[in-house]
Short mmCIF file of C-alpha atoms in Angstrom, two decimals:
data_model
loop_
_atom_site.label_atom_id
_atom_site.label_comp_id
_atom_site.label_asym_id
_atom_site.label_seq_id
_atom_site.Cartn_x
_atom_site.Cartn_y
_atom_site.Cartn_z
CA MET A 1 26.86 6.29 4.26
CA ALA A 2 25.29 5.44 0.90
CA GLN A 3 27.33 3.27 -1.46
CA GLU A 4 26.84 1.53 -4.79
CA PHE A 5 25.67 -2.08 -4.84
CA LYS A 6 25.72 -4.20 -7.99
CA LEU A 7 22.65 -6.25 -8.92
CA LYS A 8 23.38 -9.88 -9.81
CA ASP A 9 22.80 -10.93 -13.46
CA VAL A 10 21.15 -7.61 -14.45
CA THR A 11 22.97 -5.92 -17.32
CA SER A 12 20.60 -3.11 -18.35
CA LEU A 13 17.47 -1.21 -17.40
CA GLN A 14 15.75 -2.01 -20.70
CA MET A 15 12.28 -2.96 -19.46
CA LYS A 16 8.72 -2.62 -20.73
CA ASN A 17 6.18 -0.42 -18.95
CA GLY A 18 4.41 -2.55 -16.33
CA GLU A 19 7.30 -5.02 -16.07
CA LYS A 20 8.66 -6.17 -12.68
CA GLN A 21 11.96 -7.92 -11.99
CA GLU A 22 13.41 -9.12 -8.69
CA ALA A 23 17.20 -9.03 -8.43
CA GLU A 24 19.71 -10.18 -5.83
CA VAL A 25 22.22 -7.67 -4.50
CA GLU A 26 25.84 -8.81 -4.71
CA GLY A 27 27.71 -8.83 -1.42
CA VAL A 28 24.62 -8.44 0.79
CA GLU A 29 23.34 -11.66 2.32
CA GLY A 30 19.61 -11.97 1.60
CA GLY A 31 19.66 -8.58 -0.14
CA LYS A 32 17.04 -8.21 -2.87
CA VAL A 33 15.69 -5.33 -4.91
CA LEU A 34 12.58 -5.00 -7.07
CA LEU A 35 12.90 -3.20 -10.39
CA LEU A 36 9.67 -1.80 -11.88
CA LYS A 37 8.94 0.32 -14.92
CA ILE A 38 6.01 2.72 -14.99
CA GLN A 39 5.37 5.66 -17.30
CA ASP A 40 8.76 5.13 -19.03
CA GLN A 41 10.74 5.31 -15.78
CA VAL A 42 12.49 2.46 -13.96
CA HIS A 43 12.22 2.46 -10.16
CA ALA A 44 14.04 0.33 -7.59
CA THR A 45 12.29 -0.60 -4.34
CA SER A 46 12.58 -3.10 -1.52
CA ALA A 47 11.39 -6.53 -2.64
CA ASN A 48 8.86 -7.61 0.01
CA CYS A 49 5.58 -6.37 1.41
CA THR A 50 6.07 -4.73 4.80
CA HIS A 51 2.94 -6.44 6.20
CA TYR A 52 3.80 -10.18 6.21
CA GLY A 53 6.70 -10.27 3.74
CA ALA A 54 5.02 -11.37 0.49
CA PRO A 55 7.26 -11.15 -2.61
CA LEU A 56 6.04 -8.03 -4.42
CA VAL A 57 7.31 -9.30 -7.77
CA LYS A 58 4.22 -11.55 -7.67
CA GLY A 59 1.93 -8.60 -6.96
CA VAL A 60 -0.03 -6.39 -9.33
CA LEU A 61 1.45 -3.19 -10.81
CA THR A 62 -0.96 -0.62 -12.25
CA PRO A 63 -0.21 1.88 -15.05
CA GLU A 64 -0.39 4.84 -12.64
CA GLY A 65 2.14 3.19 -10.31
CA ARG A 66 0.25 1.35 -7.57
CA LEU A 67 1.97 -1.86 -6.46
CA THR A 68 -0.38 -4.24 -4.65
CA CYS A 69 0.71 -7.21 -2.54
CA PRO A 70 -0.43 -10.64 -3.85
CA TRP A 71 -1.50 -11.83 -0.38
CA HIS A 72 -3.54 -9.32 1.63
CA GLY A 73 -4.14 -6.27 -0.54
CA ALA A 74 -1.51 -3.90 0.90
CA CYS A 75 -0.74 -1.26 -1.69
CA PHE A 76 2.23 1.07 -2.20
CA LYS A 77 2.87 4.10 -4.38
CA VAL A 78 5.93 3.17 -6.46
CA ALA A 79 7.10 6.78 -6.95
CA THR A 80 7.53 7.35 -3.20
CA GLY A 81 7.19 3.91 -1.57
CA ASP A 82 4.35 5.26 0.61
CA VAL A 83 1.49 3.05 1.80
CA GLU A 84 -1.72 3.57 -0.18
CA ASP A 85 -3.95 0.81 1.23
CA ALA A 86 -4.06 -1.39 4.34
CA PRO A 87 -2.86 -3.58 5.94
CA ALA A 88 0.81 -2.52 5.57
CA LEU A 89 2.00 0.19 7.95
CA ASP A 90 5.60 0.81 6.87
CA PRO A 91 6.40 2.08 3.36
CA ILE A 92 8.64 0.15 0.99
CA ALA A 93 12.16 1.55 0.51
CA LYS A 94 13.19 3.45 -2.64
CA TYR A 95 16.71 3.25 -4.04
CA GLU A 96 18.54 5.27 -6.66
CA VAL A 97 19.14 2.95 -9.64
CA PHE A 98 21.48 3.36 -12.63
CA GLU A 99 23.50 1.56 -15.32
CA LYS A 100 27.31 1.55 -15.29
CA ASN A 101 29.84 -0.45 -17.29
CA GLY A 102 27.29 -2.99 -18.55
CA ALA A 103 25.80 -3.58 -15.11
CA VAL A 104 23.01 -2.16 -12.93
CA TYR A 105 23.59 -0.64 -9.49
CA VAL A 106 21.51 0.77 -6.66
CA LYS A 107 22.80 3.48 -4.34
CA THR A 108 21.83 3.05 -0.69
CA THR A 109 23.19 1.63 2.59
CA GLU A 110 23.63 -2.02 3.54
CA ASP A 111 21.36 -1.47 6.55
CA ALA A 112 18.60 -0.11 4.29
CA LEU A 113 18.86 -3.16 2.01
CA LYS A 114 18.73 -5.56 4.95
CA ALA A 115 15.75 -3.75 6.51
CA ASN A 116 13.80 -4.38 3.27
CA ARG A 117 11.49 -1.47 4.13
CA ARG A 118 11.49 2.21 5.05
CA TYR A 119 10.50 2.53 8.68
CA LEU A 120 7.66 5.02 9.02
CA ASN A 121 8.90 8.09 10.87
CA ILE A 122 6.06 10.00 12.51
CA LYS A 123 8.05 11.70 15.27
CA CYS A 124 6.37 14.94 16.23
CA SER A 125 7.43 17.30 19.01
CA SER A 126 5.72 20.63 18.31
CA VAL A 127 1.98 20.11 18.72
CA SER A 128 -0.63 22.70 17.68
CA GLU A 129 -3.88 23.47 19.49
CA ASP A 130 -5.95 21.32 17.11
CA LYS A 131 -7.14 18.09 18.80
CA VAL A 132 -8.14 14.78 17.23
CA LEU A 133 -9.69 12.39 19.72
CA VAL A 134 -9.99 8.72 18.70
CA ILE A 135 -12.17 6.34 20.70
CA GLY A 136 -11.16 2.70 20.25
CA GLY A 137 -7.89 0.83 19.86
CA GLY A 138 -8.24 -1.46 16.84
CA SER A 139 -7.46 -1.47 13.14
CA GLY A 140 -9.41 1.71 12.34
CA THR A 141 -7.55 3.61 15.05
CA LEU A 142 -4.24 2.32 13.69
CA GLY A 143 -5.05 3.61 10.19
CA ALA A 144 -6.25 6.97 11.52
CA ILE A 145 -3.40 7.85 13.88
CA GLU A 146 -0.58 6.69 11.60
CA GLY A 147 -2.31 8.27 8.60
CA LEU A 148 -2.66 11.57 10.47
CA ARG A 149 0.96 11.87 11.58
CA GLY A 150 2.28 10.28 8.37
CA GLY A 151 0.29 12.89 6.42
CA GLY A 152 1.79 15.79 8.36
CA TYR A 153 -0.82 16.44 11.07
CA THR A 154 0.75 18.45 13.93
CA GLY A 155 -2.24 18.74 16.28
CA LYS A 156 -2.78 16.77 19.46
CA ILE A 157 -3.81 13.11 19.03
CA THR A 158 -5.39 11.24 21.93
CA VAL A 159 -6.60 7.63 21.82
CA ILE A 160 -9.05 6.34 24.45
CA SER A 161 -8.97 2.54 24.44
CA LYS A 162 -10.39 0.17 27.03
CA GLU A 163 -7.99 -2.55 25.91
CA GLY A 164 -5.07 -1.04 27.80
CA TYR A 165 -2.41 -1.73 25.18
CA GLN A 166 -1.27 -0.25 21.87
CA PRO A 167 -2.93 -1.52 18.64
CA ILE A 168 -2.27 -5.21 17.96
CA ASP A 169 -2.61 -7.53 14.97
CA ARG A 170 -6.03 -8.78 16.05
CA THR A 171 -6.19 -11.16 13.06
CA LYS A 172 -3.56 -13.35 14.77
CA LEU A 173 -5.72 -13.92 17.85
CA SER A 174 -7.95 -16.42 16.04
CA LYS A 175 -5.46 -17.58 13.39
CA ALA A 176 -2.65 -18.41 15.82
CA LEU A 177 -3.99 -17.73 19.35
CA LEU A 178 -1.16 -15.25 19.73
CA ALA A 179 -1.29 -14.05 23.33
CA ASP A 180 2.03 -12.22 23.77
CA ILE A 181 1.73 -8.41 23.52
CA SER A 182 5.37 -8.10 22.41
CA LYS A 183 4.59 -10.29 19.36
CA ALA A 184 1.03 -9.07 18.74
CA ALA A 185 1.65 -5.31 18.91
CA TRP A 186 2.42 -3.58 15.62
CA ARG A 187 4.56 -0.93 17.29
CA GLN A 188 6.36 -0.46 20.60
CA LYS A 189 4.78 2.08 22.97
CA GLU A 190 7.76 4.42 22.45
CA PHE A 191 6.83 4.74 18.75
CA TYR A 192 3.57 6.49 19.66
CA LYS A 193 5.19 8.43 22.48
CA ASP A 194 7.76 9.86 20.06
CA ALA A 195 4.89 10.76 17.73
CA SER A 196 3.13 12.69 20.55
CA ILE A 197 0.18 10.28 20.40
CA ASP A 198 -1.34 9.69 23.83
CA ILE A 199 -2.94 6.26 24.32
CA ILE A 200 -5.10 6.29 27.47
CA GLU A 201 -6.66 3.20 29.06
CA ASP A 202 -10.26 4.27 29.64
CA GLU A 203 -13.73 3.85 28.16
CA ALA A 204 -16.11 6.39 26.65
CA LYS A 205 -19.23 6.93 28.73
CA SER A 206 -20.97 9.68 26.72
CA VAL A 207 -20.36 12.31 24.05
CA ASP A 208 -21.55 15.93 24.08
CA PHE A 209 -21.43 16.73 20.38
CA SER A 210 -22.45 20.38 20.81
CA SER A 211 -19.65 21.26 23.24
CA LYS A 212 -17.24 18.76 21.60
CA LYS A 213 -16.46 16.81 24.77
CA VAL A 214 -16.22 13.09 25.61
CA SER A 215 -16.80 11.87 29.17
CA THR A 216 -15.17 8.62 30.26
CA MET A 217 -15.89 5.91 32.82
CA SER A 218 -13.02 7.19 34.98
CA GLY A 219 -14.77 10.56 35.31
CA LYS A 220 -12.50 12.52 32.99
CA GLU A 221 -13.49 14.85 30.14
CA HIS A 222 -11.66 15.14 26.83
CA GLU A 223 -12.20 17.99 24.36
CA TYR A 224 -11.81 17.54 20.63
CA SER A 225 -11.65 19.49 17.37
CA LYS A 226 -12.31 16.30 15.40
CA LEU A 227 -13.71 13.06 16.82
CA VAL A 228 -13.08 9.61 15.33
CA LEU A 229 -15.35 6.84 16.66
CA ALA A 230 -13.64 3.48 16.20
CA THR A 231 -15.00 1.35 19.04
CA GLY A 232 -15.33 -1.80 16.94
CA GLY A 233 -17.56 -4.76 17.74
CA THR A 234 -18.64 -6.47 20.94
CA PRO A 235 -18.67 -10.26 20.55
CA ARG A 236 -22.07 -11.80 21.29
CA TRP A 237 -22.85 -14.39 23.94
CA LEU A 238 -25.57 -16.85 23.00
CA PRO A 239 -28.63 -16.13 25.20
CA LEU A 240 -28.75 -19.77 26.31
CA ASP A 241 -28.22 -21.46 29.67
CA GLY A 242 -24.54 -22.13 30.24
CA LEU A 243 -23.51 -20.08 27.19
CA LYS A 244 -24.29 -16.52 28.28
CA GLY A 245 -21.21 -16.07 30.44
CA ASP A 246 -22.71 -17.98 33.38
CA LEU A 247 -20.28 -20.94 33.32
CA GLY A 248 -16.49 -21.02 33.50
CA ASN A 249 -14.31 -22.12 30.57
CA VAL A 250 -16.78 -20.65 28.06
CA PHE A 251 -14.98 -17.99 26.04
CA LEU A 252 -15.40 -15.26 23.47
CA LEU A 253 -12.39 -14.21 21.38
CA ARG A 254 -11.74 -10.53 20.71
CA THR A 255 -8.89 -9.35 22.92
CA LEU A 256 -5.44 -10.42 24.05
CA PRO A 257 -6.73 -11.49 27.51
CA ASP A 258 -9.35 -13.67 25.75
CA ALA A 259 -6.56 -15.52 23.90
CA GLN A 260 -4.53 -15.77 27.12
CA ASN A 261 -7.49 -17.23 29.02
CA ILE A 262 -8.20 -19.79 26.28
CA LEU A 263 -4.56 -20.94 26.27
CA LYS A 264 -4.59 -21.17 30.07
CA ALA A 265 -7.73 -23.37 29.97
CA VAL A 266 -6.22 -25.53 27.19
CA GLY A 267 -3.08 -26.03 29.28
CA ASP A 268 -1.08 -29.01 28.02
CA ASN A 269 -3.62 -29.63 25.24
CA GLY A 270 -5.47 -32.92 24.75
CA LYS A 271 -8.72 -31.14 25.67
CA LYS A 272 -12.24 -31.63 24.29
CA ILE A 273 -13.20 -28.30 22.77
CA VAL A 274 -16.52 -27.26 21.26
CA VAL A 275 -16.58 -24.19 19.00
CA VAL A 276 -20.08 -22.79 18.56
CA GLY A 277 -20.35 -21.00 15.22
CA SER A 278 -18.83 -21.94 11.86
CA SER A 279 -17.76 -18.35 11.18
CA PHE A 280 -14.24 -17.53 9.99
CA ILE A 281 -13.27 -16.75 13.61
CA GLY A 282 -14.73 -20.09 14.76
CA MET A 283 -13.02 -22.06 12.01
CA GLU A 284 -9.66 -20.33 12.47
CA VAL A 285 -9.50 -20.86 16.22
CA GLY A 286 -10.84 -24.42 15.83
CA ASN A 287 -8.19 -25.22 13.24
CA CYS A 288 -5.46 -23.68 15.42
CA LEU A 289 -6.51 -25.70 18.49
CA ALA A 290 -6.79 -28.93 16.48
CA SER A 291 -3.22 -28.46 15.24
CA MET A 292 -2.20 -28.25 18.93
CA LYS A 293 -3.55 -31.81 19.41
CA ASN A 294 -6.93 -31.02 20.93
CA ASP A 295 -10.23 -32.76 20.11
CA VAL A 296 -12.20 -30.01 18.36
CA THR A 297 -15.84 -30.03 17.22
CA ILE A 298 -17.33 -27.05 15.37
CA VAL A 299 -21.11 -26.61 15.56
CA GLY A 300 -22.83 -24.63 12.79
CA MET A 301 -26.41 -23.94 11.76
CA GLU A 302 -25.79 -23.97 7.99
CA ALA A 303 -25.29 -27.03 5.81
CA GLU A 304 -21.66 -25.96 5.18
CA PRO A 305 -19.39 -23.49 7.00
CA MET A 306 -19.87 -19.86 5.87
CA GLU A 307 -22.52 -21.04 3.39
CA ARG A 308 -24.50 -17.79 3.42
CA VAL A 309 -21.48 -15.67 2.46
CA MET A 310 -19.31 -18.11 0.50
CA GLY A 311 -21.77 -20.64 -0.89
CA LYS A 312 -22.10 -24.40 -0.36
CA LYS A 313 -19.32 -25.43 -2.76
CA VAL A 314 -16.68 -23.18 -1.21
CA GLY A 315 -17.91 -23.86 2.32
CA ASN A 316 -17.41 -27.57 1.62
CA ILE A 317 -13.79 -26.89 0.61
CA PHE A 318 -13.20 -25.15 3.97
CA ARG A 319 -14.77 -28.05 5.80
CA GLY A 320 -12.59 -30.59 3.99
CA LEU A 321 -9.40 -28.67 4.83
CA LEU A 322 -10.25 -28.52 8.54
CA GLU A 323 -11.35 -32.16 8.65
CA LYS A 324 -7.92 -33.12 7.28
CA ASN A 325 -6.49 -31.37 10.33
CA GLY A 326 -8.71 -33.42 12.65
CA VAL A 327 -11.58 -30.96 13.21
CA LYS A 328 -15.05 -32.55 13.47
CA PHE A 329 -18.19 -30.72 12.31
CA LYS A 330 -21.81 -30.80 13.44
CA MET A 331 -23.54 -28.83 10.69
CA GLY A 332 -27.23 -28.04 10.28
CA ALA A 333 -27.32 -28.07 14.08
CA SER A 334 -28.97 -25.87 16.69
CA VAL A 335 -27.57 -25.46 20.18
CA ASP A 336 -29.95 -25.86 23.11
CA LYS A 337 -27.76 -25.20 26.17
CA ALA A 338 -24.54 -26.02 27.99
CA THR A 339 -24.41 -27.90 31.30
CA PRO A 340 -21.83 -27.90 34.10
CA SER A 341 -19.02 -30.38 34.49
CA GLN A 342 -19.68 -33.21 36.93
CA SER A 343 -16.28 -32.68 38.53
CA ASP A 344 -16.60 -28.86 38.84
CA SER A 345 -20.06 -27.34 38.69
CA SER A 346 -18.64 -23.84 38.09
CA LYS A 347 -17.25 -24.93 34.70
CA VAL A 348 -18.77 -26.19 31.47
CA GLY A 349 -18.99 -29.95 30.93
CA ALA A 350 -21.10 -30.43 27.79
CA VAL A 351 -22.88 -28.62 24.96
CA HIS A 352 -26.35 -29.98 24.14
CA LEU A 353 -27.87 -29.75 20.68
CA LYS A 354 -31.60 -29.56 20.02
CA ASP A 355 -31.57 -33.03 18.43
CA GLY A 356 -30.50 -34.48 21.79
CA THR A 357 -26.78 -34.83 21.01
CA ALA A 358 -24.50 -34.04 23.95
CA LEU A 359 -20.95 -32.94 23.13
CA GLU A 360 -18.50 -33.31 25.99
CA ALA A 361 -16.48 -30.12 26.50
CA ASP A 362 -13.55 -29.08 28.67
CA LEU A 363 -13.97 -25.65 27.17
CA VAL A 364 -16.26 -23.87 24.73
CA ILE A 365 -15.50 -20.97 22.38
CA GLU A 366 -18.34 -18.94 20.91
CA GLY A 367 -17.86 -17.36 17.49
CA VAL A 368 -21.38 -16.15 16.72
CA GLY A 369 -20.73 -12.62 15.52
CA VAL A 370 -20.33 -9.15 16.96
CA ALA A 371 -22.60 -6.17 17.58
CA PRO A 372 -21.44 -2.57 16.97
CA ALA A 373 -19.95 -1.27 20.22
CA THR A 374 -21.97 1.95 20.50
CA GLU A 375 -23.52 1.62 23.99
CA TYR A 376 -22.11 5.04 24.92
CA LEU A 377 -24.32 6.62 22.22
CA LYS A 378 -27.61 4.77 22.91
CA ASP A 379 -29.24 7.61 24.91
CA ASN A 380 -27.73 10.46 22.91
CA SER A 381 -30.42 12.67 21.35
CA SER A 382 -27.94 14.20 18.88
CA VAL A 383 -27.44 10.98 16.94
CA THR A 384 -29.70 8.25 15.55
CA LEU A 385 -28.26 4.75 15.50
CA GLU A 386 -29.16 2.26 12.77
CA LYS A 387 -31.23 -0.82 13.71
CA ASP A 388 -28.06 -2.85 14.29
CA GLY A 389 -26.59 -0.13 16.52
CA SER A 390 -24.20 1.25 13.90
CA LEU A 391 -23.70 4.84 12.72
CA LYS A 392 -24.58 5.92 9.18
CA THR A 393 -21.80 7.82 7.40
CA ASP A 394 -21.09 9.32 3.99
CA GLU A 395 -18.31 8.17 1.63
CA SER A 396 -15.76 10.06 3.76
CA PHE A 397 -16.96 8.24 6.91
CA ALA A 398 -18.31 11.50 8.32
CA VAL A 399 -21.32 10.74 10.56
CA GLN A 400 -24.54 12.05 9.09
CA GLY A 401 -26.04 15.00 10.97
CA LEU A 402 -22.91 15.70 13.06
CA LYS A 403 -20.04 18.13 12.53
CA ASP A 404 -16.39 17.03 12.77
CA VAL A 405 -17.34 13.47 13.76
CA TYR A 406 -16.30 10.32 11.89
CA ALA A 407 -17.15 6.63 12.39
CA ILE A 408 -15.01 3.77 11.06
CA GLY A 409 -14.73 -0.01 11.28
CA ASP A 410 -17.37 -2.34 12.69
CA ILE A 411 -19.60 0.54 13.87
CA ALA A 412 -19.83 2.30 10.47
CA THR A 413 -22.52 1.78 7.85
CA TYR A 414 -21.24 3.51 4.72
CA PRO A 415 -22.27 3.81 1.04
CA TYR A 416 -20.65 1.00 -0.96
CA HIS A 417 -19.67 1.83 -4.53
CA GLY A 418 -17.90 -1.41 -5.41
CA PRO A 419 -19.43 -3.75 -8.01
CA GLY A 420 -23.13 -4.31 -7.37
CA GLY A 421 -23.09 -1.73 -4.57
CA ASN A 422 -24.59 1.33 -6.28
CA GLY A 423 -24.02 3.35 -3.11
CA SER A 424 -26.18 1.09 -0.93
CA PRO A 425 -25.37 1.21 2.82
CA VAL A 426 -23.17 -1.62 4.12
CA ARG A 427 -21.39 -2.48 7.35
CA ILE A 428 -18.31 -4.62 6.76
CA GLU A 429 -16.39 -6.27 9.60
CA HIS A 430 -12.99 -6.61 7.89
CA TRP A 431 -9.60 -5.62 9.30
CA ASN A 432 -8.61 -3.94 6.02
CA VAL A 433 -11.87 -2.01 5.69
CA ALA A 434 -11.46 -0.48 9.16
CA GLN A 435 -7.84 0.47 8.54
CA ASN A 436 -8.53 1.91 5.09
CA ALA A 437 -11.43 3.90 6.55
CA GLY A 438 -9.03 5.23 9.21
CA ARG A 439 -6.57 6.26 6.50
CA SER A 440 -9.40 7.91 4.57
CA VAL A 441 -10.47 9.94 7.63
CA ALA A 442 -6.84 10.95 8.27
CA ASN A 443 -6.61 12.20 4.69
CA SER A 444 -9.88 14.16 5.05
CA ILE A 445 -8.58 15.86 8.22
CA ASN A 446 -5.15 16.57 6.71
CA ASN A 447 -6.58 17.76 3.39
CA PRO A 448 -9.98 19.42 3.99
CA GLY A 449 -12.28 19.21 0.99
CA SER A 450 -10.36 16.30 -0.59
CA LYS A 451 -12.34 13.51 -2.23
CA ALA A 452 -12.52 10.22 -0.34
CA LYS A 453 -10.19 7.63 -1.91
CA PRO A 454 -12.16 4.54 -2.95
CA PHE A 455 -11.06 1.07 -1.90
CA ILE A 456 -12.36 -2.45 -2.49
CA PRO A 457 -12.89 -4.54 0.68
CA VAL A 458 -10.23 -7.24 1.08
CA PHE A 459 -10.30 -10.12 3.53
CA TRP A 460 -8.14 -13.17 4.22
CA SER A 461 -8.36 -16.27 6.37
CA ALA A 462 -6.11 -19.15 7.45
CA LEU A 463 -8.02 -22.40 7.00
CA GLY A 464 -5.32 -24.95 6.36
CA SER A 465 -4.71 -23.04 3.13
CA GLN A 466 -4.74 -19.28 2.71
CA LEU A 467 -8.03 -17.78 1.54
CA ARG A 468 -8.02 -14.40 -0.24
CA TYR A 469 -11.25 -12.48 -0.81
CA CYS A 470 -12.24 -9.13 -2.30
CA GLY A 471 -15.53 -7.36 -3.02
CA ASN A 472 -18.76 -7.75 -1.10
CA THR A 473 -21.92 -9.85 -1.26
CA ALA A 474 -24.06 -7.80 1.15
CA GLY A 475 -26.49 -7.18 -1.73
CA GLY A 476 -26.57 -10.92 -2.42
CA TYR A 477 -25.33 -13.03 -5.32
CA ASP A 478 -27.26 -15.41 -7.56
CA ASP A 479 -24.51 -17.59 -9.00
CA LEU A 480 -21.01 -18.85 -8.33
CA ILE A 481 -18.42 -19.67 -11.00
CA LEU A 482 -15.76 -21.98 -9.56
CA GLN A 483 -12.60 -22.39 -11.65
CA GLY A 484 -9.46 -24.43 -10.98
CA GLU A 485 -8.96 -27.53 -8.86
CA PRO A 486 -11.04 -27.19 -5.67
CA GLU A 487 -9.84 -30.56 -4.40
CA LYS A 488 -6.20 -29.34 -4.15
CA PRO A 489 -7.45 -26.63 -3.16
CA SER A 490 -6.33 -24.32 -5.98
CA PHE A 491 -9.27 -22.28 -7.22
CA VAL A 492 -10.86 -18.94 -7.99
CA ALA A 493 -14.53 -18.42 -7.10
CA TYR A 494 -16.43 -15.59 -8.82
CA TYR A 495 -19.64 -14.49 -7.07
CA THR A 496 -22.05 -12.95 -9.55
CA GLN A 497 -25.27 -10.98 -9.45
CA GLY A 498 -26.75 -11.04 -12.91
CA GLU A 499 -23.75 -10.38 -15.17
CA THR A 500 -21.78 -8.48 -12.50
CA VAL A 501 -18.97 -10.08 -10.50
CA VAL A 502 -19.53 -8.72 -6.98
CA ALA A 503 -16.84 -10.70 -5.10
CA VAL A 504 -13.89 -13.02 -5.75
CA ALA A 505 -12.36 -15.66 -3.48
CA SER A 506 -9.23 -17.67 -4.17
CA MET A 507 -6.88 -20.25 -2.70
CA MET A 508 -3.38 -20.95 -4.06
CA LYS A 509 -4.05 -18.73 -7.09
CA ASP A 510 -2.15 -15.52 -6.30
CA PRO A 511 -2.45 -12.81 -7.50
CA TYR A 512 -6.00 -13.43 -8.83
CA MET A 513 -7.67 -11.72 -5.86
CA THR A 514 -5.39 -8.69 -6.08
CA GLN A 515 -5.93 -8.39 -9.85
CA SER A 516 -9.69 -8.65 -9.29
CA ALA A 517 -9.64 -5.84 -6.72
CA GLU A 518 -7.77 -3.56 -9.13
CA LEU A 519 -10.16 -4.42 -11.97
CA MET A 520 -13.12 -3.73 -9.65
CA ARG A 521 -11.69 -0.29 -8.79
CA ARG A 522 -11.67 0.47 -12.51
CA ASN A 523 -15.05 -1.08 -13.28
CA LYS A 524 -13.27 -3.45 -15.65
CA MET A 525 -14.07 -6.90 -14.22
CA PRO A 526 -15.24 -9.21 -16.99
CA THR A 527 -18.91 -10.21 -16.97
CA LYS A 528 -20.24 -13.59 -15.90
CA SER A 529 -20.70 -14.58 -19.56
CA GLU A 530 -17.13 -13.58 -20.44
CA LEU A 531 -15.75 -15.67 -17.57
CA GLN A 532 -17.85 -18.63 -18.68
CA LYS A 533 -16.37 -18.24 -22.17
CA GLY A 534 -12.86 -18.60 -20.72
CA VAL A 535 -11.66 -15.01 -20.20
CA ASP A 536 -8.65 -15.04 -17.83
CA ILE A 537 -8.56 -11.93 -15.63
CA MET A 538 -4.75 -12.07 -15.46
CA GLU A 539 -4.64 -11.31 -19.18
CA ILE A 540 -6.71 -8.13 -18.87
CA GLY A 541 -4.69 -4.90 -18.96
CA LEU A 542 -5.41 -2.40 -16.20
CA PRO A 543 -6.57 1.01 -17.44
CA ASN A 544 -5.43 4.18 -15.63
CA GLU A 545 -8.84 5.51 -14.70
CA ILE A 546 -10.48 4.71 -11.35
CA LYS A 547 -14.23 4.36 -11.83
CA ILE A 548 -15.62 3.81 -8.30
#
């Protein structure tokens, strides 16, 4: 039963619009509440982001009442606590708040305060004849199915996923080599069962768009009213001897079994490991394995890791952080082949570079990118795939030329309206982009004719220090403004094209990335010249109007 709880050292609700204040709750161990004032009204919510627990008092509050996490871009509507943007799944809790006898109280239960969130309830028993079929089991699927039920959809929801388990936090596979489904899964299977969401282990074989049916590898047929294609990416093997899946102990990393197999091969650690590819996936898994006391070498073609996307200066910061952790780099290198181990010819023994260097290897991990997983559509005359195998969509992620079909995540090429985008088609392989696209599709299905809600791509990485990133450089950038102390590393990097800031990266400078994303949504990022003159984005007020 709800009761009144006094807030420690808070005597009144006199706050300015836009102000945030975290307060402890007397008598509740670890109990905290966040007070926020928007549009002349004070609200009380739970204090931490429901994604990874970031303190929301350090986040960004907008005039219209969006509260964005300082770490990974999760966004909540203050008036209701509901999730607005990925990657959070559960809403934040709302509490009644009032003044009494020179003190401030919230009215709720002790359990609600300790939970520090409102658990999303999407239980659904009465199901209508409408059918949404989702193919794929990743981040996009997660956003779509929870967005559908959370938004009131009462039709049938079926997920066809070849992975054989409920959606997991795939970002932790490379960052922490998490291989336990009970720790990796966002929800227990019962959660989806109670929501009347069927998750079937199978794989799409073909789609008949005219009769609205999907055929699977197991020989079954599934009808749909609306179809959401969310099959993600297929990690690439290098087409080189020993590295194309023809030797043992050479791994890709995309699924839970991949992580399990890597850990099995690593065993008691102390192994010589070669990571081919200085991508974020390659660096994260390399850093993780080095911290487990393995001898790790990362091989990359660029002069610095992630140079093409992040630039030489920032790539050098990444390299320095990993080297501190014991990772070795072979940059500006090309791989020739891998050869078998002398003790077991079925397994890898060395990776050979084109300059003649041989790197001994007990195991090899390839992180050389993914291709859109659209094999089941290759011979379909009803749809034309892009050159990279992706599907072209509109702003609502509806597939061009098809009715009631959406594509999200790694397989979707969509018009980008963020800074420097001008509606040009992009395909972005970010966890948040897929999940936000799923939420957008859910909203379109629940509210036919509604306008697609714009979002700025957000990305993060664990590289010895936490990297935050927003925006997109698919259209290129011609300059980089690096502010702060890169050697710490505590910096903000602004990627510019002409006078426009198209992307922002930061380390140890929260909430600069989050503030940048909100300014980008409003077309209010300062220009390159203004930044060079010393304008601090944290001192720029956020206007109400969304401009993208």
